[in-house]
Amino acid sequence: VWEYFFVLKTSCFFLLDTGNLFGRLFNHRPVLQGQQRFFVKEFETRRGYREEKRLEQALEKGTIANDKLSAEPYTSVEPQLEILHQKLDETIALLKATLGNREEELETSYNNSTVKEEWQEFIDKMSEERRQFNDRCDETAAILRQELEGLKATMPTP
């Protein structure tokens, strides 16, 4: 009887060990979950450090810019800006006067009959060139259509 009990006990342990080995060999879920957690944790820490470094660099650049651009240069520039503004106003006034004179010249020259005749000749010349260009385009399109029909005739139909 004890022999059967011993065989039964060893076979029970053998079955438990086999089940444990089977579970470890073919159930990879805990291992994969642990690796996933490690990867996510590592990624978040590296990203956090990178973002911290970028924020620190932005803060340093902002501080440097703030130090360089203090209020003192702005107060010393204001008189020069007023002078520049006056010069710009004078320039605009000169340009408007020049433009007004040029418009008057154009109006008087347009009233001149020679300018009207030259303009009409120009318009006629451009119209003739446009007509010739359109004729050449139509001829070329007709030639291309004929070539395309010839190619379609030589190609086998599916």
mmCIF file of C-alpha atoms in Angstrom:
data_model
loop_
_atom_site.group_PDB
_atom_site.id
_atom_site.type_symbol
_atom_site.label_atom_id
_atom_site.label_comp_id
_atom_site.label_asym_id
_atom_site.label_seq_id
_atom_site.Cartn_x
_atom_site.Cartn_y
_atom_site.Cartn_z
ATOM 1 C CA VAL A 1 0.000 0.000 0.000
ATOM 2 C CA TRP A 2 2.790 2.327 0.830
ATOM 3 C CA GLU A 3 4.324 1.658 -2.511
ATOM 4 C CA TYR A 4 1.154 2.758 -4.277
ATOM 5 C CA PHE A 5 0.989 5.823 -2.107
ATOM 6 C CA PHE A 6 4.609 6.653 -2.923
ATOM 7 C CA VAL A 7 4.007 6.192 -6.685
ATOM 8 C CA LEU A 8 0.848 8.267 -6.463
ATOM 9 C CA LYS A 9 2.655 11.002 -4.514
ATOM 10 C CA THR A 10 5.593 11.144 -6.953
ATOM 11 C CA SER A 11 3.273 11.134 -9.951
ATOM 12 C CA CYS A 12 1.277 13.968 -8.363
ATOM 13 C CA PHE A 13 4.459 16.007 -7.917
ATOM 14 C CA PHE A 14 5.489 15.055 -11.424
ATOM 15 C CA LEU A 15 2.150 16.315 -12.773
ATOM 16 C CA LEU A 16 2.446 19.550 -10.768
ATOM 17 C CA ASP A 17 5.961 20.149 -12.040
ATOM 18 C CA THR A 18 4.884 19.359 -15.598
ATOM 19 C CA GLY A 19 1.980 21.811 -15.325
ATOM 20 C CA ASN A 20 4.255 24.451 -13.862
ATOM 21 C CA LEU A 21 6.808 23.928 -16.665
ATOM 22 C CA PHE A 22 4.032 23.970 -19.266
ATOM 23 C CA GLY A 23 2.714 27.220 -17.815
ATOM 24 C CA ARG A 24 6.129 28.833 -17.849
ATOM 25 C CA LEU A 25 7.022 27.636 -21.345
ATOM 26 C CA PHE A 26 3.776 28.438 -23.121
ATOM 27 C CA ASN A 27 2.285 31.312 -21.112
ATOM 28 C CA HIS A 28 4.366 34.368 -22.076
ATOM 29 C CA ARG A 29 1.823 36.954 -21.035
ATOM 30 C CA PRO A 30 3.413 37.988 -17.694
ATOM 31 C CA VAL A 31 6.851 38.268 -19.278
ATOM 32 C CA LEU A 32 5.548 40.344 -22.172
ATOM 33 C CA GLN A 33 3.532 42.556 -19.858
ATOM 34 C CA GLY A 34 6.613 43.163 -17.742
ATOM 35 C CA GLN A 35 8.682 44.055 -20.797
ATOM 36 C CA GLN A 36 5.947 46.390 -22.030
ATOM 37 C CA ARG A 37 5.799 48.164 -18.672
ATOM 38 C CA PHE A 38 9.589 48.517 -18.637
ATOM 39 C CA PHE A 39 9.603 49.927 -22.206
ATOM 40 C CA VAL A 40 6.841 52.451 -21.463
ATOM 41 C CA LYS A 41 8.513 53.519 -18.228
ATOM 42 C CA GLU A 42 11.902 53.937 -19.941
ATOM 43 C CA PHE A 43 10.330 55.858 -22.842
ATOM 44 C CA GLU A 44 8.472 58.218 -20.516
ATOM 45 C CA THR A 45 11.565 58.971 -18.449
ATOM 46 C CA ARG A 46 13.694 59.676 -21.523
ATOM 47 C CA ARG A 47 10.990 61.849 -23.050
ATOM 48 C CA GLY A 48 10.539 63.673 -19.768
ATOM 49 C CA TYR A 49 14.242 64.452 -19.575
ATOM 50 C CA ARG A 50 14.266 65.659 -23.174
ATOM 51 C CA GLU A 51 11.262 67.923 -22.586
ATOM 52 C CA GLU A 52 12.854 69.265 -19.395
ATOM 53 C CA LYS A 53 16.058 70.097 -21.281
ATOM 54 C CA ARG A 54 14.090 71.878 -24.006
ATOM 55 C CA LEU A 55 12.166 73.921 -21.455
ATOM 56 C CA GLU A 56 15.383 74.859 -19.685
ATOM 57 C CA GLN A 57 16.968 75.947 -22.996
ATOM 58 C CA ALA A 58 13.911 78.038 -23.847
ATOM 59 C CA LEU A 59 14.064 79.672 -20.415
ATOM 60 C CA GLU A 60 17.767 80.450 -20.872
ATOM 61 C CA LYS A 61 17.179 81.951 -24.323
ATOM 62 C CA GLY A 62 14.299 84.016 -22.985
ATOM 63 C CA THR A 63 16.424 85.309 -20.127
ATOM 64 C CA ILE A 64 19.272 86.206 -22.489
ATOM 65 C CA ALA A 65 16.893 87.983 -24.852
ATOM 66 C CA ASN A 66 15.339 89.870 -21.962
ATOM 67 C CA ASP A 67 18.753 90.986 -20.759
ATOM 68 C CA LYS A 68 19.827 92.136 -24.222
ATOM 69 C CA LEU A 69 16.587 93.946 -24.981
ATOM 70 C CA SER A 70 16.236 96.208 -22.016
ATOM 71 C CA ALA A 71 14.218 99.443 -21.990
ATOM 72 C CA GLU A 72 17.287 101.693 -22.356
ATOM 73 C CA PRO A 73 17.842 101.226 -26.111
ATOM 74 C CA TYR A 74 14.201 102.013 -26.830
ATOM 75 C CA THR A 75 14.412 105.384 -25.136
ATOM 76 C CA SER A 76 17.534 106.300 -27.093
ATOM 77 C CA VAL A 77 15.930 105.258 -30.408
ATOM 78 C CA GLU A 78 12.751 107.336 -30.073
ATOM 79 C CA PRO A 79 14.266 110.628 -31.356
ATOM 80 C CA GLN A 80 15.724 108.864 -34.395
ATOM 81 C CA LEU A 81 12.344 107.294 -35.079
ATOM 82 C CA GLU A 82 10.690 110.711 -35.094
ATOM 83 C CA ILE A 83 13.305 112.032 -37.554
ATOM 84 C CA LEU A 84 12.827 108.945 -39.726
ATOM 85 C CA HIS A 85 9.051 109.458 -39.642
ATOM 86 C CA GLN A 86 9.436 113.082 -40.784
ATOM 87 C CA LYS A 87 11.764 112.050 -43.632
ATOM 88 C CA LEU A 88 9.318 109.368 -44.723
ATOM 89 C CA ASP A 89 6.471 111.915 -44.770
ATOM 90 C CA GLU A 90 8.596 114.241 -46.919
ATOM 91 C CA THR A 91 9.442 111.380 -49.302
ATOM 92 C CA ILE A 92 5.787 110.403 -49.624
ATOM 93 C CA ALA A 93 4.851 113.997 -50.379
ATOM 94 C CA LEU A 94 7.576 114.199 -53.066
ATOM 95 C CA LEU A 95 6.428 110.945 -54.628
ATOM 96 C CA LYS A 96 2.821 112.110 -54.710
ATOM 97 C CA ALA A 97 3.863 115.362 -56.383
ATOM 98 C CA THR A 98 5.980 113.499 -58.931
ATOM 99 C CA LEU A 99 3.161 111.065 -59.591
ATOM 100 C CA GLY A 100 0.728 113.949 -60.047
ATOM 101 C CA ASN A 101 3.077 115.602 -62.551
ATOM 102 C CA ARG A 102 3.521 112.324 -64.414
ATOM 103 C CA GLU A 103 -0.251 111.848 -64.609
ATOM 104 C CA GLU A 104 -0.648 115.323 -66.031
ATOM 105 C CA GLU A 105 2.049 114.605 -68.624
ATOM 106 C CA LEU A 106 0.333 111.383 -69.597
ATOM 107 C CA GLU A 107 -3.014 113.103 -69.957
ATOM 108 C CA THR A 108 -1.570 115.825 -72.192
ATOM 109 C CA SER A 109 0.376 113.318 -74.278
ATOM 110 C CA TYR A 110 -2.665 111.079 -74.611
ATOM 111 C CA ASN A 111 -4.622 113.964 -76.000
ATOM 112 C CA ASN A 112 -1.978 114.284 -78.672
ATOM 113 C CA SER A 113 -3.165 112.597 -81.890
ATOM 114 C CA THR A 114 0.187 110.982 -82.652
ATOM 115 C CA VAL A 115 0.025 108.981 -79.444
ATOM 116 C CA LYS A 116 -3.485 107.827 -80.334
ATOM 117 C CA GLU A 117 -2.333 106.755 -83.777
ATOM 118 C CA GLU A 118 0.676 104.899 -82.371
ATOM 119 C CA TRP A 119 -1.561 103.167 -79.864
ATOM 120 C CA GLN A 120 -3.999 102.118 -82.587
ATOM 121 C CA GLU A 121 -1.135 100.784 -84.719
ATOM 122 C CA PHE A 122 0.136 98.817 -81.737
ATOM 123 C CA ILE A 123 -3.317 97.336 -81.091
ATOM 124 C CA ASP A 124 -3.690 96.393 -84.771
ATOM 125 C CA LYS A 125 -0.245 94.803 -84.852
ATOM 126 C CA MET A 126 -0.953 92.773 -81.706
ATOM 127 C CA SER A 127 -4.316 91.622 -83.079
ATOM 128 C CA GLU A 128 -2.658 90.436 -86.303
ATOM 129 C CA GLU A 129 0.042 88.554 -84.364
ATOM 130 C CA ARG A 130 -2.593 86.953 -82.149
ATOM 131 C CA ARG A 131 -4.592 85.846 -85.231
ATOM 132 C CA GLN A 132 -1.450 84.355 -86.818
ATOM 133 C CA PHE A 133 -0.570 82.548 -83.605
ATOM 134 C CA ASN A 134 -4.091 81.106 -83.323
ATOM 135 C CA ASP A 135 -3.935 79.947 -86.968
ATOM 136 C CA ARG A 136 -0.596 78.179 -86.323
ATOM 137 C CA CYS A 137 -2.029 76.525 -83.203
ATOM 138 C CA ASP A 138 -5.093 75.318 -85.128
ATOM 139 C CA GLU A 139 -2.904 73.885 -87.917
ATOM 140 C CA THR A 140 -0.689 72.089 -85.406
ATOM 141 C CA ALA A 141 -3.737 70.716 -83.578
ATOM 142 C CA ALA A 142 -5.156 69.391 -86.886
ATOM 143 C CA ILE A 143 -1.855 67.672 -87.702
ATOM 144 C CA LEU A 144 -1.711 66.104 -84.249
ATOM 145 C CA ARG A 145 -5.320 64.883 -84.547
ATOM 146 C CA GLN A 146 -4.493 63.218 -87.882
ATOM 147 C CA GLU A 147 -1.424 61.542 -86.373
ATOM 148 C CA LEU A 148 -3.493 60.335 -83.417
ATOM 149 C CA GLU A 149 -6.142 58.870 -85.722
ATOM 150 C CA GLY A 150 -3.382 57.144 -87.695
ATOM 151 C CA LEU A 151 -1.949 55.684 -84.484
ATOM 152 C CA LYS A 152 -5.368 54.519 -83.351
ATOM 153 C CA ALA A 153 -5.916 52.808 -86.704
ATOM 154 C CA THR A 154 -2.591 50.933 -86.466
ATOM 155 C CA MET A 155 -3.069 49.837 -82.840
ATOM 156 C CA PRO A 156 -4.881 46.538 -82.272
ATOM 157 C CA THR A 157 -8.189 46.855 -80.452
ATOM 158 C CA PRO A 158 -8.602 44.766 -77.318
#
